[in-house]
Amino acid sequence: MFGLDKKDASLLLIVAALVAFAPFLLNPFPEGSAMAQFNAGYPDLMQRFVIFGIFAIGFNILFGLTGYLSFGHAAFLGVGSYAAVWMFKLLSMNVIPAIVLAVATAGVFALIIGYVSLRRSGIYFSILTLAFAQMSFALAYSVLTPITGGETGLQLALDDPRIFGSATTADGNIPVPGFFGLEMRDSAELVFGSWVFTFNVGYYFAAIIMLASFYLSIRIFRSPFGMMLRAVKSNQQRLNYTGLNPRPYTLAAFVISGMYAGLAGGLMASMDPLAGAERMFWTASGEVVLMTILGGVGTLIGPVLGAGLIKYMENIISKINSDILHSWFAFLPDGLEDLIVALIYPFIGKGWHLTLGIVFMLVVIFLPGGLVQGGQKIAAMFGRKKAEKTENATTEPAE
Amino acid sequence: MDAIILQILNGLDKGSAYALIALGLTLIFGTLGVVNFAHGALFMIGAFCAVTLSRLLSLSHKVEVPGAVDFLGNPQMRDVPYIYDLFGESLGAGIIDWAVPLSILFAIPVMILIGVIMERGLIKHFYKRPHADQILVTFGLAIVLQEVIKYYYGANPIPTPAPSAFVGSFDFGALVGFEPRTIIYPYWRLVYFAFAALIIGAVFAFLQFTTFGMVVRAGMADRETVGLLGINIDKRFTIMFGLAAAVAGLAGVMYTPINSPNYHMGMDFLVLSFVVVVVGGMGSLPGAVLAGFLLGILESFASMREVIAIIPGINQVIIYLVAIVILLTRPRGLMGRKGVMED
């Protein structure tokens, strides 16, 4: 299907199904119940799942295939956001030109930064990309204020030109981004008993783009070009000896992954039309590294899983407070309850970064392949057991 | 002329901090070959050692003020630090006043211990793994350390003043023969610079003039051969890691009066320190020190009003610009050895 082999096609279909039914899957608990705070099926968070999924997929094309660890990828996301918001300000509130310009601008930036940074490899490459990203951040924050809005960020205003659209809505408000009449923030709700499922236009729009970019990334992974990138990762010297220049390939990978980041930035601005310099700060670049590693670097589905996990933790774990903990452990005797709450408390709420850091360290130490490798190990464990069972069942020797 | 001297002086304190952190990073990289992203966190922990000690010293209990009553008729209470009971009021107050310099004594063992635990517990297992893995695991560790500190000390900066003898500024210009009141310089920054110079000198002297340092230098040059000679080089490298942690920690302790410590100060310095290490040359100790001061001074020149008027925003990006130019034109850095991490 679509030029994919059976395994990849089924992976794509599974992801598509998960994404399509996400409003149901992420809302397993009825509204108002004690577990309802674990529901992640609200539009804002679901949009973030898919948008950061795109960001991580793109990062994985660079880091997973070529092994070049960029510590400045958030710069492209920020550039994409700014480009998209400028489109909303100047052209119209349609998201298509905004996203196209976001991708193109990020691509140009990635071409320039990549051309310079890829002259070095290893730690030097990481530092160069970090330096470029920090420069972009510092400039966006200070000197480029007329373009970027500086500290307050770039926002829409009532007196923006918007030459192809209307500057204001009929009732004098700032219009919202839309896709040919479909407004990104529109939602339909389905009430089913005490469950409430929200279907958001923006989410499905981003999800379709995410599926398209996921499909593209599968094709890149399976293409001769992807093979070439893997060759760069495994032994660049040998590649040189065979008379091939790896630089055009790595540069192409860098630009593609920068464009993915720009796409994510453009989508982010489409969901909520503002852009700030903090999106380019190096912790944002670190976050996408965390996502990719957590999920499984170099695997197809890993980065999406990692992005989902981190965004879920960020939004759900950080909301738990000590009262909620107390209500969970209320069945225990008082002393024990307080002890357990005191033990867990540092890891939740505002301390969710601590949990993230610990999980990340554990993954790097024990599971360099991330969650995907973990899943494979578990599968192999059960698989071996099954195999042993069948071996025992059949009396004939394996040979 | 006086403006130039003023900018050089202004660059010295930041440059000292860069140089100290970069020195530690280079020590770790040169001995163990590990790229330590948690080094900024060590700097931050050092700063919080100072905070902890000054809090410990000011622990107090309540004492009745004889003869005074509040408006309800209860005897009035006042806080008396325990240290007053031990050493008497004037000496006790002096000790509390000098909490930051005293923290040096407290921070050295703590930092060496943390460094050794870090190396034995975590980093040891990463020697054979790729550099990317080392970066990632130490990055994770930095997040964890930072969050632990945030949990115990809160997210706000904690002001930690210098001893009152060093508060305020003095007229450096008048001292060296310029017009009075042209070069005003805070005392503590001079102290910080002198302290940094002392530490850097001590580290170099330790490596250059002791047998232990000689063995470590030999190990840096060729670890395998030193091992074959029957010397337990791993143990010495572990101690060097502790030492590097202590250097970063001391840089943090003395930096607290300049900049109130908060939990993310380490990360802020780390990014710049890496740039410093790369500019100086990976694995070169003199390079790290030179580049640290150089970049600190460059940064302070770039923030002069006259310079900003010509090239707006240059003060924000100068360090990164220098790093990019150096990396592209002289890959091994200013004083890097040929062939060390040059690809």
GROMACS .gro file of N, CA, C and O in nm, chain B residues 114-208:
model
  380
  513ILE      N    1   3.058   1.442   4.612
  513ILE     CA    2   2.958   1.434   4.504
  513ILE      C    3   3.025   1.391   4.374
  513ILE      O    4   2.975   1.304   4.301
  514GLY      N    5   3.141   1.449   4.346
  514GLY     CA    6   3.212   1.414   4.222
  514GLY      C    7   3.247   1.268   4.217
  514GLY      O    8   3.224   1.200   4.117
  515VAL      N    9   3.303   1.217   4.330
  515VAL     CA   10   3.345   1.076   4.331
  515VAL      C   11   3.224   0.985   4.317
  515VAL      O   12   3.226   0.887   4.241
  516ILE      N   13   3.115   1.019   4.387
  516ILE     CA   14   2.994   0.936   4.376
  516ILE      C   15   2.943   0.937   4.232
  516ILE      O   16   2.907   0.833   4.176
  517MET      N   17   2.944   1.055   4.171
  517MET     CA   18   2.896   1.066   4.033
  517MET      C   19   2.978   0.978   3.941
  517MET      O   20   2.924   0.906   3.856
  518GLU      N   21   3.111   0.984   3.959
  518GLU     CA   22   3.197   0.910   3.867
  518GLU      C   23   3.182   0.760   3.889
  518GLU      O   24   3.164   0.685   3.794
  519ARG      N   25   3.189   0.719   4.016
  519ARG     CA   26   3.182   0.575   4.044
  519ARG      C   27   3.042   0.520   4.017
  519ARG      O   28   3.026   0.408   3.970
  520GLY      N   29   2.941   0.600   4.047
  520GLY     CA   30   2.806   0.547   4.037
  520GLY      C   31   2.749   0.548   3.897
  520GLY      O   32   2.670   0.463   3.860
  521LEU      N   33   2.788   0.649   3.819
  521LEU     CA   34   2.720   0.664   3.690
  521LEU      C   35   2.816   0.669   3.572
  521LEU      O   36   2.810   0.586   3.481
  522ILE      N   37   2.910   0.764   3.578
  522ILE     CA   38   2.988   0.793   3.458
  522ILE      C   39   3.078   0.677   3.422
  522ILE      O   40   3.106   0.654   3.305
  523LYS      N   41   3.123   0.602   3.524
  523LYS     CA   42   3.210   0.486   3.501
  523LYS      C   43   3.152   0.393   3.395
  523LYS      O   44   3.226   0.335   3.316
  524HIS      N   45   3.020   0.381   3.396
  524HIS     CA   46   2.957   0.285   3.306
  524HIS      C   47   2.945   0.338   3.164
  524HIS      O   48   2.892   0.271   3.078
  525PHE      N   49   2.990   0.462   3.143
  525PHE     CA   50   2.968   0.523   3.012
  525PHE      C   51   3.095   0.545   2.932
  525PHE      O   52   3.093   0.609   2.829
  526TYR      N   53   3.210   0.492   2.982
  526TYR     CA   54   3.334   0.515   2.910
  526TYR      C   55   3.330   0.454   2.771
  526TYR      O   56   3.381   0.510   2.675
  527LYS      N   57   3.269   0.337   2.763
  527LYS     CA   58   3.274   0.264   2.635
  527LYS      C   59   3.159   0.305   2.544
  527LYS      O   60   3.155   0.265   2.429
  528ARG      N   61   3.065   0.383   2.596
  528ARG     CA   62   2.951   0.422   2.513
  528ARG      C   63   2.987   0.545   2.430
  528ARG      O   64   3.082   0.616   2.462
  529PRO      N   65   2.912   0.569   2.322
  529PRO     CA   66   2.944   0.686   2.237
  529PRO      C   67   2.928   0.819   2.312
  529PRO      O   68   2.859   0.826   2.414
  530HIS      N   69   2.995   0.922   2.258
  530HIS     CA   70   2.988   1.054   2.322
  530HIS      C   71   2.844   1.102   2.335
  530HIS      O   72   2.809   1.168   2.432
  531ALA      N   73   2.762   1.069   2.234
  531ALA     CA   74   2.622   1.116   2.239
  531ALA      C   75   2.553   1.061   2.364
  531ALA      O   76   2.481   1.134   2.432
  532ASP      N   77   2.580   0.934   2.398
  532ASP     CA   78   2.519   0.875   2.518
  532ASP      C   79   2.567   0.946   2.644
  532ASP      O   80   2.490   0.968   2.738
  533GLN      N   81   2.698   0.979   2.647
  533GLN     CA   82   2.751   1.049   2.765
  533GLN      C   83   2.683   1.185   2.781
  533GLN      O   84   2.644   1.224   2.890
  534ILE      N   85   2.670   1.254   2.668
  534ILE     CA   86   2.603   1.384   2.674
  534ILE      C   87   2.462   1.366   2.729
  534ILE      O   88   2.418   1.438   2.818
  535LEU      N   89   2.392   1.265   2.678
  535LEU     CA   90   2.252   1.249   2.715
  535LEU      C   91   2.236   1.213   2.861
  535LEU      O   92   2.153   1.269   2.931
  536VAL      N   93   2.319   1.120   2.910
  536VAL     CA   94   2.298   1.077   3.049
  536VAL      C   95   2.337   1.187   3.146
  536VAL      O   96   2.269   1.210   3.246
  537THR      N   97   2.442   1.263   3.112
  537THR     CA   98   2.479   1.371   3.204
  537THR      C   99   2.377   1.485   3.194
  537THR      O  100   2.351   1.553   3.294
  538PHE      N  101   2.319   1.502   3.077
  538PHE     CA  102   2.211   1.601   3.062
  538PHE      C  103   2.093   1.562   3.151
  538PHE      O  104   2.037   1.647   3.223
  539GLY      N  105   2.060   1.432   3.150
  539GLY     CA  106   1.953   1.384   3.238
  539GLY      C  107   1.987   1.408   3.385
  539GLY      O  108   1.905   1.454   3.463
  540LEU      N  109   2.113   1.378   3.420
  540LEU     CA  110   2.157   1.398   3.558
  540LEU      C  111   2.147   1.544   3.597
  540LEU      O  112   2.105   1.578   3.709
  541ALA      N  113   2.184   1.632   3.503
  541ALA     CA  114   2.176   1.776   3.532
  541ALA      C  115   2.032   1.815   3.563
  541ALA      O  116   2.007   1.891   3.657
  542ILE      N  117   1.938   1.761   3.487
  542ILE     CA  118   1.797   1.793   3.512
  542ILE      C  119   1.758   1.746   3.652
  542ILE      O  120   1.695   1.818   3.729
  543VAL      N  121   1.800   1.622   3.687
  543VAL     CA  122   1.762   1.567   3.817
  543VAL      C  123   1.820   1.651   3.930
  543VAL      O  124   1.748   1.691   4.023
  544LEU      N  125   1.951   1.683   3.921
  544LEU     CA  126   2.015   1.761   4.028
  544LEU      C  127   1.946   1.897   4.044
  544LEU      O  128   1.917   1.941   4.155
  545GLN      N  129   1.918   1.957   3.931
  545GLN     CA  130   1.854   2.088   3.931
  545GLN      C  131   1.717   2.082   3.998
  545GLN      O  132   1.680   2.168   4.078
  546GLU      N  133   1.643   1.976   3.969
  546GLU     CA  134   1.508   1.966   4.025
  546GLU      C  135   1.512   1.935   4.174
  546GLU      O  136   1.426   1.980   4.249
  547VAL      N  137   1.614   1.857   4.215
  547VAL     CA  138   1.626   1.828   4.358
  547VAL      C  139   1.651   1.957   4.434
  547VAL      O  140   1.587   1.986   4.536
  548ILE      N  141   1.744   2.038   4.380
  548ILE     CA  142   1.773   2.166   4.444
  548ILE      C  143   1.649   2.254   4.446
  548ILE      O  144   1.616   2.318   4.546
  549LYS      N  145   1.576   2.253   4.335
  549LYS     CA  146   1.455   2.335   4.328
  549LYS      C  147   1.355   2.291   4.432
  549LYS      O  148   1.286   2.373   4.494
  550TYR      N  149   1.347   2.159   4.455
  550TYR     CA  150   1.250   2.109   4.550
  550TYR      C  151   1.283   2.157   4.691
  550TYR      O  152   1.194   2.194   4.767
  551TYR      N  153   1.411   2.156   4.726
  551TYR     CA  154   1.447   2.191   4.864
  551TYR      C  155   1.463   2.342   4.885
  551TYR      O  156   1.444   2.391   4.994
  552TYR      N  157   1.503   2.414   4.781
  552TYR     CA  158   1.534   2.555   4.803
  552TYR      C  159   1.437   2.650   4.734
  552TYR      O  160   1.452   2.770   4.744
  553GLY      N  161   1.341   2.594   4.658
  553GLY     CA  162   1.247   2.680   4.590
  553GLY      C  163   1.304   2.735   4.460
  553GLY      O  164   1.421   2.716   4.431
  554ALA      N  165   1.217   2.801   4.385
  554ALA     CA  166   1.257   2.843   4.251
  554ALA      C  167   1.313   2.985   4.250
  554ALA      O  168   1.368   3.028   4.150
  555ASN      N  169   1.301   3.058   4.360
  555ASN     CA  170   1.345   3.197   4.357
  555ASN      C  171   1.493   3.209   4.391
  555ASN      O  172   1.545   3.130   4.469
  556PRO      N  173   1.559   3.310   4.334
  556PRO     CA  174   1.699   3.334   4.369
  556PRO      C  175   1.710   3.367   4.519
  556PRO      O  176   1.621   3.433   4.575
  557ILE      N  177   1.817   3.318   4.581
  557ILE     CA  178   1.835   3.341   4.724
  557ILE      C  179   1.953   3.436   4.742
  557ILE      O  180   2.066   3.399   4.717
  558PRO      N  181   1.928   3.558   4.783
  558PRO     CA  182   2.039   3.652   4.801
  558PRO      C  183   2.133   3.606   4.911
  558PRO      O  184   2.088   3.570   5.020
  559THR      N  185   2.261   3.604   4.880
  559THR     CA  186   2.361   3.562   4.977
  559THR      C  187   2.472   3.666   4.975
  559THR      O  188   2.555   3.666   4.884
  560PRO      N  189   2.473   3.756   5.070
  560PRO     CA  190   2.567   3.869   5.060
  560PRO      C  191   2.711   3.833   5.093
  560PRO      O  192   2.737   3.734   5.162
  561ALA      N  193   2.800   3.913   5.040
  561ALA     CA  194   2.942   3.900   5.072
  561ALA      C  195   2.966   3.955   5.212
  561ALA      O  196   2.882   4.026   5.266
  562PRO      N  197   3.079   3.923   5.274
  562PRO     CA  198   3.112   3.985   5.404
  562PRO      C  199   3.108   4.136   5.393
  562PRO      O  200   3.146   4.191   5.290
  563SER      N  201   3.061   4.202   5.500
  563SER     CA  202   3.039   4.347   5.488
  563SER      C  203   3.168   4.422   5.458
  563SER      O  204   3.165   4.531   5.402
  564ALA      N  205   3.284   4.361   5.488
  564ALA     CA  206   3.410   4.427   5.456
  564ALA      C  207   3.427   4.443   5.306
  564ALA      O  208   3.498   4.533   5.260
  565PHE      N  209   3.364   4.355   5.227
  565PHE     CA  210   3.384   4.359   5.083
  565PHE      C  211   3.264   4.415   5.008
  565PHE      O  212   3.260   4.412   4.887
  566VAL      N  213   3.164   4.461   5.082
  566VAL     CA  214   3.048   4.519   5.014
  566VAL      C  215   3.088   4.657   4.964
  566VAL      O  216   3.166   4.728   5.028
  567GLY      N  217   3.033   4.695   4.850
  567GLY     CA  218   3.062   4.827   4.799
  567GLY      C  219   3.174   4.827   4.697
  567GLY      O  220   3.226   4.721   4.661
  568SER      N  221   3.208   4.945   4.651
  568SER     CA  222   3.306   4.956   4.543
  568SER      C  223   3.421   5.042   4.588
  568SER      O  224   3.414   5.109   4.689
  569PHE      N  225   3.527   5.041   4.510
  569PHE     CA  226   3.638   5.131   4.539
  569PHE      C  227   3.684   5.193   4.408
  569PHE      O  228   3.647   5.150   4.299
  570ASP      N  229   3.763   5.296   4.422
  570ASP     CA  230   3.805   5.372   4.305
  570ASP      C  231   3.934   5.314   4.252
  570ASP      O  232   4.043   5.348   4.297
  571PHE      N  233   3.921   5.224   4.157
  571PHE     CA  234   4.040   5.157   4.105
  571PHE      C  235   4.126   5.254   4.025
  571PHE      O  236   4.248   5.247   4.026
  572GLY      N  237   4.060   5.348   3.956
  572GLY     CA  238   4.133   5.442   3.871
  572GLY      C  239   4.230   5.528   3.952
  572GLY      O  240   4.347   5.542   3.917
  573ALA      N  241   4.183   5.580   4.066
  573ALA     CA  242   4.269   5.666   4.148
  573ALA      C  243   4.391   5.589   4.197
  573ALA      O  244   4.499   5.644   4.212
  574LEU      N  245   4.369   5.457   4.217
  574LEU     CA  246   4.476   5.372   4.270
  574LEU      C  247   4.593   5.361   4.172
  574LEU      O  248   4.708   5.355   4.211
  575VAL      N  249   4.561   5.356   4.042
  575VAL     CA  250   4.668   5.337   3.945
  575VAL      C  251   4.698   5.463   3.867
  575VAL      O  252   4.759   5.459   3.762
  576GLY      N  253   4.651   5.578   3.916
  576GLY     CA  254   4.697   5.704   3.861
  576GLY      C  255   4.609   5.767   3.756
  576GLY      O  256   4.652   5.855   3.683
  577PHE      N  257   4.482   5.721   3.743
  577PHE     CA  258   4.391   5.793   3.653
  577PHE      C  259   4.317   5.900   3.731
  577PHE      O  260   4.332   5.912   3.852
  578GLU      N  261   4.235   5.976   3.658
  578GLU     CA  262   4.147   6.072   3.725
  578GLU      C  263   4.063   5.997   3.828
  578GLU      O  264   4.017   5.886   3.800
  579PRO      N  265   4.038   6.055   3.944
  579PRO     CA  266   3.948   5.987   4.040
  579PRO      C  267   3.809   5.971   3.981
  579PRO      O  268   3.769   6.049   3.894
  580ARG      N  269   3.737   5.872   4.027
  580ARG     CA  270   3.599   5.845   3.991
  580ARG      C  271   3.578   5.810   3.845
  580ARG      O  272   3.472   5.831   3.789
  581THR      N  273   3.682   5.760   3.776
  581THR     CA  274   3.658   5.714   3.640
  581THR      C  275   3.640   5.562   3.636
  581THR      O  276   3.560   5.512   3.560
  582ILE      N  277   3.715   5.491   3.717
  582ILE     CA  278   3.703   5.345   3.717
  582ILE      C  279   3.661   5.301   3.858
  582ILE      O  280   3.743   5.292   3.949
  583ILE      N  281   3.532   5.278   3.874
  583ILE     CA  282   3.481   5.232   4.003
  583ILE      C  283   3.458   5.081   3.992
  583ILE      O  284   3.396   5.036   3.896
  584TYR      N  285   3.505   5.007   4.088
  584TYR     CA  286   3.498   4.861   4.075
  584TYR      C  287   3.458   4.800   4.208
  584TYR      O  288   3.514   4.836   4.311
  585PRO      N  289   3.360   4.708   4.207
  585PRO     CA  290   3.319   4.647   4.334
  585PRO      C  291   3.431   4.559   4.392
  585PRO      O  292   3.499   4.490   4.317
  586TYR      N  293   3.445   4.563   4.524
  586TYR     CA  294   3.550   4.484   4.590
  586TYR      C  295   3.539   4.336   4.559
  586TYR      O  296   3.636   4.269   4.532
  587TRP      N  297   3.414   4.287   4.571
  587TRP     CA  298   3.400   4.142   4.568
  587TRP      C  299   3.444   4.084   4.434
  587TRP      O  300   3.494   3.973   4.427
  588ARG      N  301   3.426   4.163   4.326
  588ARG     CA  302   3.466   4.111   4.195
  588ARG      C  303   3.616   4.093   4.189
  588ARG      O  304   3.667   3.998   4.130
  589LEU      N  305   3.687   4.185   4.254
  589LEU     CA  306   3.832   4.171   4.259
  589LEU      C  307   3.869   4.047   4.340
  589LEU      O  308   3.958   3.970   4.302
  590VAL      N  309   3.797   4.027   4.451
  590VAL     CA  310   3.821   3.908   4.532
  590VAL      C  311   3.797   3.784   4.448
  590VAL      O  312   3.875   3.688   4.451
  591TYR      N  313   3.689   3.786   4.371
  591TYR     CA  314   3.655   3.669   4.291
  591TYR      C  315   3.765   3.640   4.191
  591TYR      O  316   3.806   3.525   4.172
  592PHE      N  317   3.814   3.745   4.129
  592PHE     CA  318   3.921   3.724   4.030
  592PHE      C  319   4.046   3.667   4.096
  592PHE      O  320   4.106   3.571   4.047
  593ALA      N  321   4.083   3.725   4.211
  593ALA     CA  322   4.202   3.676   4.280
  593ALA      C  323   4.184   3.531   4.321
  593ALA      O  324   4.274   3.448   4.306
  594PHE      N  325   4.064   3.500   4.367
  594PHE     CA  326   4.034   3.363   4.410
  594PHE      C  327   4.046   3.267   4.292
  594PHE      O  328   4.107   3.160   4.301
  595ALA      N  329   3.989   3.309   4.178
  595ALA     CA  330   3.994   3.223   4.059
  595ALA      C  331   4.139   3.202   4.017
  595ALA      O  332   4.179   3.089   3.985
  596ALA      N  333   4.217   3.309   4.020
  596ALA     CA  334   4.358   3.296   3.980
  596ALA      C  335   4.429   3.199   4.073
  596ALA      O  336   4.508   3.114   4.029
  597LEU      N  337   4.396   3.209   4.203
  597LEU     CA  338   4.457   3.120   4.302
  597LEU      C  339   4.423   2.975   4.272
  597LEU      O  340   4.511   2.886   4.270
  598ILE      N  341   4.294   2.948   4.247
  598ILE     CA  342   4.251   2.810   4.223
  598ILE      C  343   4.315   2.756   4.096
  598ILE      O  344   4.366   2.643   4.093
  599ILE      N  345   4.315   2.840   3.992
  599ILE     CA  346   4.374   2.794   3.866
  599ILE      C  347   4.522   2.763   3.887
  599ILE      O  348   4.572   2.658   3.845
  600GLY      N  349   4.591   2.855   3.958
  600GLY     CA  350   4.731   2.831   3.987
  600GLY      C  351   4.751   2.703   4.066
  600GLY      O  352   4.841   2.623   4.037
  601ALA      N  353   4.664   2.681   4.163
  601ALA     CA  354   4.678   2.562   4.247
  601ALA      C  355   4.659   2.436   4.165
  601ALA      O  356   4.735   2.339   4.180
  602VAL      N  357   4.559   2.436   4.076
  602VAL     CA  358   4.535   2.317   3.994
  602VAL      C  359   4.656   2.289   3.906
  602VAL      O  360   4.703   2.175   3.896
  603PHE      N  361   4.708   2.394   3.842
  603PHE     CA  362   4.824   2.373   3.755
  603PHE      C  363   4.944   2.326   3.835
  603PHE      O  364   5.017   2.236   3.792
  604ALA      N  365   4.965   2.387   3.951
  604ALA     CA  366   5.079   2.348   4.033
  604ALA      C  367   5.065   2.202   4.076
  604ALA      O  368   5.161   2.125   4.073
  605PHE      N  369   4.943   2.165   4.112
  605PHE     CA  370   4.917   2.028   4.155
  605PHE      C  371   4.952   1.931   4.043
  605PHE      O  372   5.014   1.827   4.065
  606LEU      N  373   4.911   1.965   3.921
  606LEU     CA  374   4.937   1.874   3.809
  606LEU      C  375   5.085   1.875   3.772
  606LEU      O  376   5.140   1.774   3.728
  607GLN      N  377   5.151   1.989   3.791
  607GLN     CA  378   5.286   2.005   3.740
  607GLN      C  379   5.392   1.957   3.841
  607GLN      O  380   5.490   1.898   3.802
   0.00000   0.00000   0.00000
